[in-house]
PDB file of C-alpha atoms in Angstrom:
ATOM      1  CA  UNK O 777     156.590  -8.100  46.583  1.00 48.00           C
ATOM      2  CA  UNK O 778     155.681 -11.717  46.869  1.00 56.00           C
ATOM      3  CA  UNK O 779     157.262 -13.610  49.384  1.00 81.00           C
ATOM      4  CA  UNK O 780     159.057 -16.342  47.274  1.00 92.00           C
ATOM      5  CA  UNK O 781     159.684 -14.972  43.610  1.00 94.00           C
ATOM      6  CA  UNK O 782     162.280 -14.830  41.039  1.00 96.00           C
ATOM      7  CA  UNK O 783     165.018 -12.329  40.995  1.00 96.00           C
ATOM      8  CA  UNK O 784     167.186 -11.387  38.055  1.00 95.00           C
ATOM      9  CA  UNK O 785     170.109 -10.909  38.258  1.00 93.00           C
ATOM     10  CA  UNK O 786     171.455  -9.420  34.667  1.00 90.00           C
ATOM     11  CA  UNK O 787     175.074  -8.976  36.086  1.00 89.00           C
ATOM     12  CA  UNK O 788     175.238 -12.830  36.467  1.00 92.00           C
ATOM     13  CA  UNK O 789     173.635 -13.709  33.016  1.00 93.00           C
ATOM     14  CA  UNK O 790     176.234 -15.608  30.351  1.00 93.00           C
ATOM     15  CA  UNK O 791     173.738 -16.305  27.345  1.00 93.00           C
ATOM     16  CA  UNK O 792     173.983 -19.844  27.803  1.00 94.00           C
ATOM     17  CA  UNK O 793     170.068 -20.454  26.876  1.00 94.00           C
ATOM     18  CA  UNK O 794     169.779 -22.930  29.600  1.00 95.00           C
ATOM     19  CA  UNK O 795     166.482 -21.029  30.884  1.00 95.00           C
ATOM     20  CA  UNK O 796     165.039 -20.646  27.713  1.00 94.00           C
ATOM     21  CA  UNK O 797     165.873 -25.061  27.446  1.00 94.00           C
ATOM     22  CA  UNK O 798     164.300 -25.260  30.368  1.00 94.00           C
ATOM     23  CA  UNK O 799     160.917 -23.398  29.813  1.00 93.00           C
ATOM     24  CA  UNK O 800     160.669 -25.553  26.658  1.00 91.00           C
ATOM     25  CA  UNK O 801     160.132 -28.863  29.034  1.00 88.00           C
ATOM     26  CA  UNK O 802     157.534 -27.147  31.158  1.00 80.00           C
ATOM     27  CA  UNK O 803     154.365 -29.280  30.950  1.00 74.00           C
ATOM     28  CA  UNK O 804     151.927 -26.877  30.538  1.00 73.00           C
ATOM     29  CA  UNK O 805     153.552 -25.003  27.114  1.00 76.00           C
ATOM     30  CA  UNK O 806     155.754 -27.804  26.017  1.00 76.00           C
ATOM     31  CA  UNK O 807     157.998 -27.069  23.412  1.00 84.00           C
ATOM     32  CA  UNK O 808     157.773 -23.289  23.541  1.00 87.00           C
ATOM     33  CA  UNK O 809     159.647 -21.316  25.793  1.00 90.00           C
ATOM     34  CA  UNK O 810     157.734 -18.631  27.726  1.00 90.00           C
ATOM     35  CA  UNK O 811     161.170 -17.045  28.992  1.00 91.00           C
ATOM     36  CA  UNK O 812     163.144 -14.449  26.487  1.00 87.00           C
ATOM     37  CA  UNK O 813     166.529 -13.783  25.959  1.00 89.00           C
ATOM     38  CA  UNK O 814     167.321 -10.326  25.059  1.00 88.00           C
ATOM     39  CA  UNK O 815     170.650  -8.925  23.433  1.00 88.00           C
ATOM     40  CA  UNK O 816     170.212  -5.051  25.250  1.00 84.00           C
ATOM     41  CA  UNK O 817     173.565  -4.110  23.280  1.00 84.00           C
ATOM     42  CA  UNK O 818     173.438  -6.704  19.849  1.00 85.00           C
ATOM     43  CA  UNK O 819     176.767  -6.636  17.918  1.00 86.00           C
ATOM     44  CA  UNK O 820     178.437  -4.185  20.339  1.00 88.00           C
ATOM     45  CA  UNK O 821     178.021  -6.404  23.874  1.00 86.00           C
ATOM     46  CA  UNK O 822     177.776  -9.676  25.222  1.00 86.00           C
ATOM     47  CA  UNK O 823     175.881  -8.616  27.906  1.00 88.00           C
ATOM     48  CA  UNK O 824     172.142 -10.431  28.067  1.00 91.00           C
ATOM     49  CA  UNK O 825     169.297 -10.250  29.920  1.00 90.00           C
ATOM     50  CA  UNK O 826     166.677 -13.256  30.831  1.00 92.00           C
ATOM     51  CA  UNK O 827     163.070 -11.537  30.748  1.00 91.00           C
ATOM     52  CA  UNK O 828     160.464 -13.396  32.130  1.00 93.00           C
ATOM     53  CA  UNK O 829     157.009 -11.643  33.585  1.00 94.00           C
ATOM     54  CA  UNK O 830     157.237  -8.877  36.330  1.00 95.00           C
ATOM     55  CA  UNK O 831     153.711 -10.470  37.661  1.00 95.00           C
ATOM     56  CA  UNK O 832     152.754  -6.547  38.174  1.00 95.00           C
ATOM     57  CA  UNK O 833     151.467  -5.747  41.274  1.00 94.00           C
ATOM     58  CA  UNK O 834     150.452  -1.947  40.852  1.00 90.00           C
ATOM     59  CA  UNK O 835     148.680  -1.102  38.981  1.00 89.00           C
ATOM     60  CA  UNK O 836     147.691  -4.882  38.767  1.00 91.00           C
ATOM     61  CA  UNK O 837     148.528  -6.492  35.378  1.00 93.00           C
ATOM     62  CA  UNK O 838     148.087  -4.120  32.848  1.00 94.00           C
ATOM     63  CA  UNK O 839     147.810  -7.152  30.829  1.00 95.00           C
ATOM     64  CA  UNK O 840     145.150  -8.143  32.209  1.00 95.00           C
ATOM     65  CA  UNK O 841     143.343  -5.198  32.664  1.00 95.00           C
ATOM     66  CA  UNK O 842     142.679  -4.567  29.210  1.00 96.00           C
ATOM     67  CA  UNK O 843     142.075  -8.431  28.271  1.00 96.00           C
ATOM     68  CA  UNK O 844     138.823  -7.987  27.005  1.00 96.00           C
ATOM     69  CA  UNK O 845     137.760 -11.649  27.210  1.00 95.00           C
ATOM     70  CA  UNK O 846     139.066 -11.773  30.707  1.00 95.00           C
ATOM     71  CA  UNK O 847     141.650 -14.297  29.779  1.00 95.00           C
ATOM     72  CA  UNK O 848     143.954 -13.522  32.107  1.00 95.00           C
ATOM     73  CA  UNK O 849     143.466 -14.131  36.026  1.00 94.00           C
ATOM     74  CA  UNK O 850     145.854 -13.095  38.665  1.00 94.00           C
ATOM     75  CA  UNK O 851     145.844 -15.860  41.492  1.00 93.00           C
ATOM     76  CA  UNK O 852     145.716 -15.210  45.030  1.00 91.00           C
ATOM     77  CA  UNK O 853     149.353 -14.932  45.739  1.00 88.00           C
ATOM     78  CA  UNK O 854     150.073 -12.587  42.693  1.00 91.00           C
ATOM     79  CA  UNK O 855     150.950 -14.652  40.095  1.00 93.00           C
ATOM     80  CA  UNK O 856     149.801 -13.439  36.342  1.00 95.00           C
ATOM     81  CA  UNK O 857     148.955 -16.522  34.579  1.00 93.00           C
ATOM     82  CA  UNK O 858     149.355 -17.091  30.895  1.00 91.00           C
ATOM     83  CA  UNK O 859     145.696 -16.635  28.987  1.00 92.00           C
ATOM     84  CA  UNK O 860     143.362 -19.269  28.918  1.00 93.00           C
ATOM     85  CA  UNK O 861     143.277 -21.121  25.850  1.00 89.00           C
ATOM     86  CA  UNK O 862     139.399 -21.544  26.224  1.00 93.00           C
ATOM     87  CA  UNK O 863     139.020 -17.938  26.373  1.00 94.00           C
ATOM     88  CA  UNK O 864     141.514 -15.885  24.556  1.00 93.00           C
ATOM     89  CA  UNK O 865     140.608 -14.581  21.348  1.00 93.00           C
ATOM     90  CA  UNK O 866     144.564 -13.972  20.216  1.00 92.00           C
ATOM     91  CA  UNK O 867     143.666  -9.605  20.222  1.00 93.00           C
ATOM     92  CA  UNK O 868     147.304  -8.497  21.311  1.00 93.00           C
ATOM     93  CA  UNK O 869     145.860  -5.770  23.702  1.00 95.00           C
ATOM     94  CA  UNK O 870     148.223  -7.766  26.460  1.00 95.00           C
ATOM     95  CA  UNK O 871     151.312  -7.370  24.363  1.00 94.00           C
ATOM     96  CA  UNK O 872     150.628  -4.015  23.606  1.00 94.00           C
ATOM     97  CA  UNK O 873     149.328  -3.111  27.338  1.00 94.00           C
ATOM     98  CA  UNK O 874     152.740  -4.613  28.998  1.00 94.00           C
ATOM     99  CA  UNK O 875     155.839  -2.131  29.369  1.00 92.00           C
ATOM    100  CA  UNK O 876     158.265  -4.852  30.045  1.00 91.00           C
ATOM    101  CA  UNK O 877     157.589  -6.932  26.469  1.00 90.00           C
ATOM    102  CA  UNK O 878     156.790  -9.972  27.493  1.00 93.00           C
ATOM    103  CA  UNK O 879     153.459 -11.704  26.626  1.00 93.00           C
ATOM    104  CA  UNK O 880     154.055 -12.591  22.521  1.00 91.00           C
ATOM    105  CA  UNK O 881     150.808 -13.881  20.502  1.00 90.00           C
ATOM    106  CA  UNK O 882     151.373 -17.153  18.818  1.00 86.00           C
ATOM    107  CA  UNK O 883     149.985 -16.162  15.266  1.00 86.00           C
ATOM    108  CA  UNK O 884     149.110 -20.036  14.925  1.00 85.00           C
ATOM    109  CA  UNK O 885     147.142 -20.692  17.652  1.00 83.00           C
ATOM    110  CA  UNK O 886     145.940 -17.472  18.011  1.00 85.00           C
ATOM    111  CA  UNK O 887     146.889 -17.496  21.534  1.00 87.00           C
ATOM    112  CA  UNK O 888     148.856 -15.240  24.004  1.00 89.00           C
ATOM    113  CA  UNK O 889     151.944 -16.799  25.469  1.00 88.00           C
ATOM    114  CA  UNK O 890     153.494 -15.274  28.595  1.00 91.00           C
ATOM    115  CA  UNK O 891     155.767 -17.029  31.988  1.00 91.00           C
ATOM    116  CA  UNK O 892     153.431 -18.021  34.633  1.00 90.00           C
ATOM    117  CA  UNK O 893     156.182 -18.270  37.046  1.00 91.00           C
ATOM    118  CA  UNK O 894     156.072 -22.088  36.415  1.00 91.00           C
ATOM    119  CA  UNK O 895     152.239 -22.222  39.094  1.00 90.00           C
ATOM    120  CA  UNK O 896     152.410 -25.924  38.281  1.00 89.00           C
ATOM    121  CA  UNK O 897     155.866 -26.375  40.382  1.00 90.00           C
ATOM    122  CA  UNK O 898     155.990 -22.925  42.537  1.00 90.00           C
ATOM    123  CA  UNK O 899     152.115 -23.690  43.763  1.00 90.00           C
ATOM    124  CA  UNK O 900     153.567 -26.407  45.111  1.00 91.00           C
ATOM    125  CA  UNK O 901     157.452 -24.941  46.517  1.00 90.00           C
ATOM    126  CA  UNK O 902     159.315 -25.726  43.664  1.00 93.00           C
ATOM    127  CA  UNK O 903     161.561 -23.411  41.877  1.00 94.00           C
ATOM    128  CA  UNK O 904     160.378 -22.440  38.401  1.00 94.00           C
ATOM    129  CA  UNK O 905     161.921 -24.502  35.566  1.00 93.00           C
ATOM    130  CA  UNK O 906     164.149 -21.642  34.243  1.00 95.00           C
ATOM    131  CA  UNK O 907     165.701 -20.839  38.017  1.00 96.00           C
ATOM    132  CA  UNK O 908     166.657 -24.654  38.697  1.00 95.00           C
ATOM    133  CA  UNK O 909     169.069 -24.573  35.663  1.00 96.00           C
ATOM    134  CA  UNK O 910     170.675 -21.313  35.530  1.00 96.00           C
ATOM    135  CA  UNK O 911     174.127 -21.981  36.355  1.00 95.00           C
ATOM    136  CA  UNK O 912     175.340 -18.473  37.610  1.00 94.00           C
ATOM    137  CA  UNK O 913     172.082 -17.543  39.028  1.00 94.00           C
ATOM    138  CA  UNK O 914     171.170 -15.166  37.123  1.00 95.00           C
ATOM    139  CA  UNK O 915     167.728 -16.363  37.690  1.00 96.00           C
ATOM    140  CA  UNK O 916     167.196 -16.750  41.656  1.00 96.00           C
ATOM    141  CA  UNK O 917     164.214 -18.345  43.243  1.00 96.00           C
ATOM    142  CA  UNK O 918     163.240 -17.599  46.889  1.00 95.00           C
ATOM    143  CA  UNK O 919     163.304 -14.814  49.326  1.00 95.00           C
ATOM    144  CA  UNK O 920     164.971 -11.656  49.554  1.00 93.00           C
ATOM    145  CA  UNK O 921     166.398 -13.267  52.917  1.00 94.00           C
ATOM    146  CA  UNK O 922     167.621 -15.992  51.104  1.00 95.00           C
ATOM    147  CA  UNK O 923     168.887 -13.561  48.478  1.00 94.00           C
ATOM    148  CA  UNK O 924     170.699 -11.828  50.631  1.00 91.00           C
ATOM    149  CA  UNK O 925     172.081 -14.410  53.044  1.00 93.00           C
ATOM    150  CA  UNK O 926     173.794 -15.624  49.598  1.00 92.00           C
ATOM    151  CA  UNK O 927     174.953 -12.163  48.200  1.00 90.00           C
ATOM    152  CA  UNK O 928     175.145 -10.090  51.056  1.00 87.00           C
ATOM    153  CA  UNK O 929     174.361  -6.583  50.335  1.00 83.00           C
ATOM    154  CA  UNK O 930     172.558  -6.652  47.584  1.00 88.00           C
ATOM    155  CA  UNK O 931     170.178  -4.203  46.510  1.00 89.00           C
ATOM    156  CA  UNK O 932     167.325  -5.115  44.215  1.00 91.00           C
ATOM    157  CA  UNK O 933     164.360  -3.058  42.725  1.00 89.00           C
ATOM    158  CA  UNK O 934     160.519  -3.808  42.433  1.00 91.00           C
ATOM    159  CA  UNK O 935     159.365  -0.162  41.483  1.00 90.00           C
ATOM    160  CA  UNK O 936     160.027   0.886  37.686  1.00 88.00           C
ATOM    161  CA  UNK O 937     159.110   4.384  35.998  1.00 87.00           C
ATOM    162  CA  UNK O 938     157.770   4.359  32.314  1.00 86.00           C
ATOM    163  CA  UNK O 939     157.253   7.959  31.872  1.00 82.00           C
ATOM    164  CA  UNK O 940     154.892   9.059  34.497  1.00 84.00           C
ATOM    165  CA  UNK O 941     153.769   6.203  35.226  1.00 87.00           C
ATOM    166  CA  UNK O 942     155.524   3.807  38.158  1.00 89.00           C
ATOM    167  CA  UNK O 943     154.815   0.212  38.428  1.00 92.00           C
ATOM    168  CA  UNK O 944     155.523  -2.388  41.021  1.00 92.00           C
ATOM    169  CA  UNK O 945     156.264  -6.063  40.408  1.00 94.00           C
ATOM    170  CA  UNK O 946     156.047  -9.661  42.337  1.00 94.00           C
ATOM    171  CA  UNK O 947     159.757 -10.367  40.431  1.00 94.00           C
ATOM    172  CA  UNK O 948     162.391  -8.191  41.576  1.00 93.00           C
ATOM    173  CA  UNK O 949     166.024  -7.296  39.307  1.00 92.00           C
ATOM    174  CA  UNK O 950     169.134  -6.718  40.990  1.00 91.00           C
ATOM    175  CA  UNK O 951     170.625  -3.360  40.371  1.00 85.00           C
ATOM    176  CA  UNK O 952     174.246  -2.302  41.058  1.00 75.00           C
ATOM    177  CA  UNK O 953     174.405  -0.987  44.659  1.00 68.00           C
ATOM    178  CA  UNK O 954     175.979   2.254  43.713  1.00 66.00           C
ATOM    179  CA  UNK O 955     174.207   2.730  40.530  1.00 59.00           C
ATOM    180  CA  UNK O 956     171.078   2.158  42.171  1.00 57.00           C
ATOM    181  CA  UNK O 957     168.408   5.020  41.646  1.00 56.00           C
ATOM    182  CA  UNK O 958     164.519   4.723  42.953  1.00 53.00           C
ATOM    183  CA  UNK O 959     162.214   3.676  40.874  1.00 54.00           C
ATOM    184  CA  UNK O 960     164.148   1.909  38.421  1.00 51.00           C
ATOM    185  CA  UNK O 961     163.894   4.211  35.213  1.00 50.00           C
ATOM    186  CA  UNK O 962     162.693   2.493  31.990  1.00 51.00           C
ATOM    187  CA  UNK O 963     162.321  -1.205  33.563  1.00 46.00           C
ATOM    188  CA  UNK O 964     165.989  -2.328  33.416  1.00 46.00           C
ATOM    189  CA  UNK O 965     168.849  -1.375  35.673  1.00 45.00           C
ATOM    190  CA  UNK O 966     172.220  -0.003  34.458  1.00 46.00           C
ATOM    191  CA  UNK O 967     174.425  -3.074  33.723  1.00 45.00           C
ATOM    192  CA  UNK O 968     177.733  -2.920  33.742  1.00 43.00           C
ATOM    193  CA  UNK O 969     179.727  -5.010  31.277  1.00 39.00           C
ATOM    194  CA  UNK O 970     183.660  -4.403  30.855  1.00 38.00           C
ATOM    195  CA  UNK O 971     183.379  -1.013  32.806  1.00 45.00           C
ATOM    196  CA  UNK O 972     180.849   0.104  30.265  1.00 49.00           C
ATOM    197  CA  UNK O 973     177.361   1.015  30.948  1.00 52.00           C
ATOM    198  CA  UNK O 974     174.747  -1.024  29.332  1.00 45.00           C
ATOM    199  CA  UNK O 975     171.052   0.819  29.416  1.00 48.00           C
TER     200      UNK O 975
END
């Protein structure tokens, strides 16, 4: 896991959109947010759940790997950038390749659009756009020191099965210390809203 990352926390999250606001302003994609706001439990559940890229460490982006105009780079310190807009030829492969949903194609532009863990601000030791606005912090920036200096014992999971197939991230979720089970099954942790289980 990367030293500094973001760490959901989908106990925390309210809906309020603030993150997805946020992402909007980023320089780089202006006006479209690269975060997503998912519903796990639409119509029967409030509960929500920010999703912004895992930055997969192993196997290493399976976005990536099957980018066939090598759009995508992975920098030094792990982060999966969004595809270059000089190179990407809009093919989907990424979308379909990722297990967590989260780079979309703009049909438009012909472009994939994915989180890039903010590299303009967190290259530099800033917090990613979405993280500096979430008011329950749902969305935490730093280390899992830091993490747990402010919520002591939490437990939180980088490892998530898909089948037979385990993959490791650079972003970690928070899972429910005595719901916790290794790897994560499925990508999401059990979430518990109103003493019900949300999957």
């Amino acid at each position: 896991m990367m030293g500094r990352t973001i760490f959901i926390d989908p106990g925390r999250c309210i809906g309020c959109q603030a993150c997805v606001s946020a992402c909007r302003e980023c320089d780089s994609h202006r006006g479209k947010s690269m975060i997503h706001l998912d519903y796990p439990d639409e119509g029967h559940s409030v509960a929500s759940l920010p999703t912004v890229c895992m930055h997969c460490e192993d196997p290493v982006a399976p976005c990536a790997e099957v980018c066939p105009a090598d759009a995508i780079l992975v920098t030094a310190d792990g982060v999966v950038q969004q595809a270059d807009t000089t190179r990407c030829i809009g093919c989907a492969n990424c979308v379909n390749a990722c297990p967590f949903g989260v780079p979309k194609i703009d049909l438009q532009a012909k472009l994939q659009m994915k989180c890039n863990l903010c590299y303009d601000r967190t290259a530099y030791g800033l917090a990613p756009m979405c993280a500096t606005v979430c008011p329950t912090g749902a969305l935490f920036y730093g280390t899992l020191d830091e993490l747990r200096a402010e919520r002591p014992g939490v437990q939180v999971a980088d490892s998530f099965t898909f089948g037979a197939t385990t993959i490791s991230t650079g972003v970690a979720m928070v899972v429910p210390a005595d719901k916790v089970q290794w790897p994560v099954p499925g990508g999401l942790p059990v979430v518990e809203v109103n003493g019900v289980d949300v999957r």
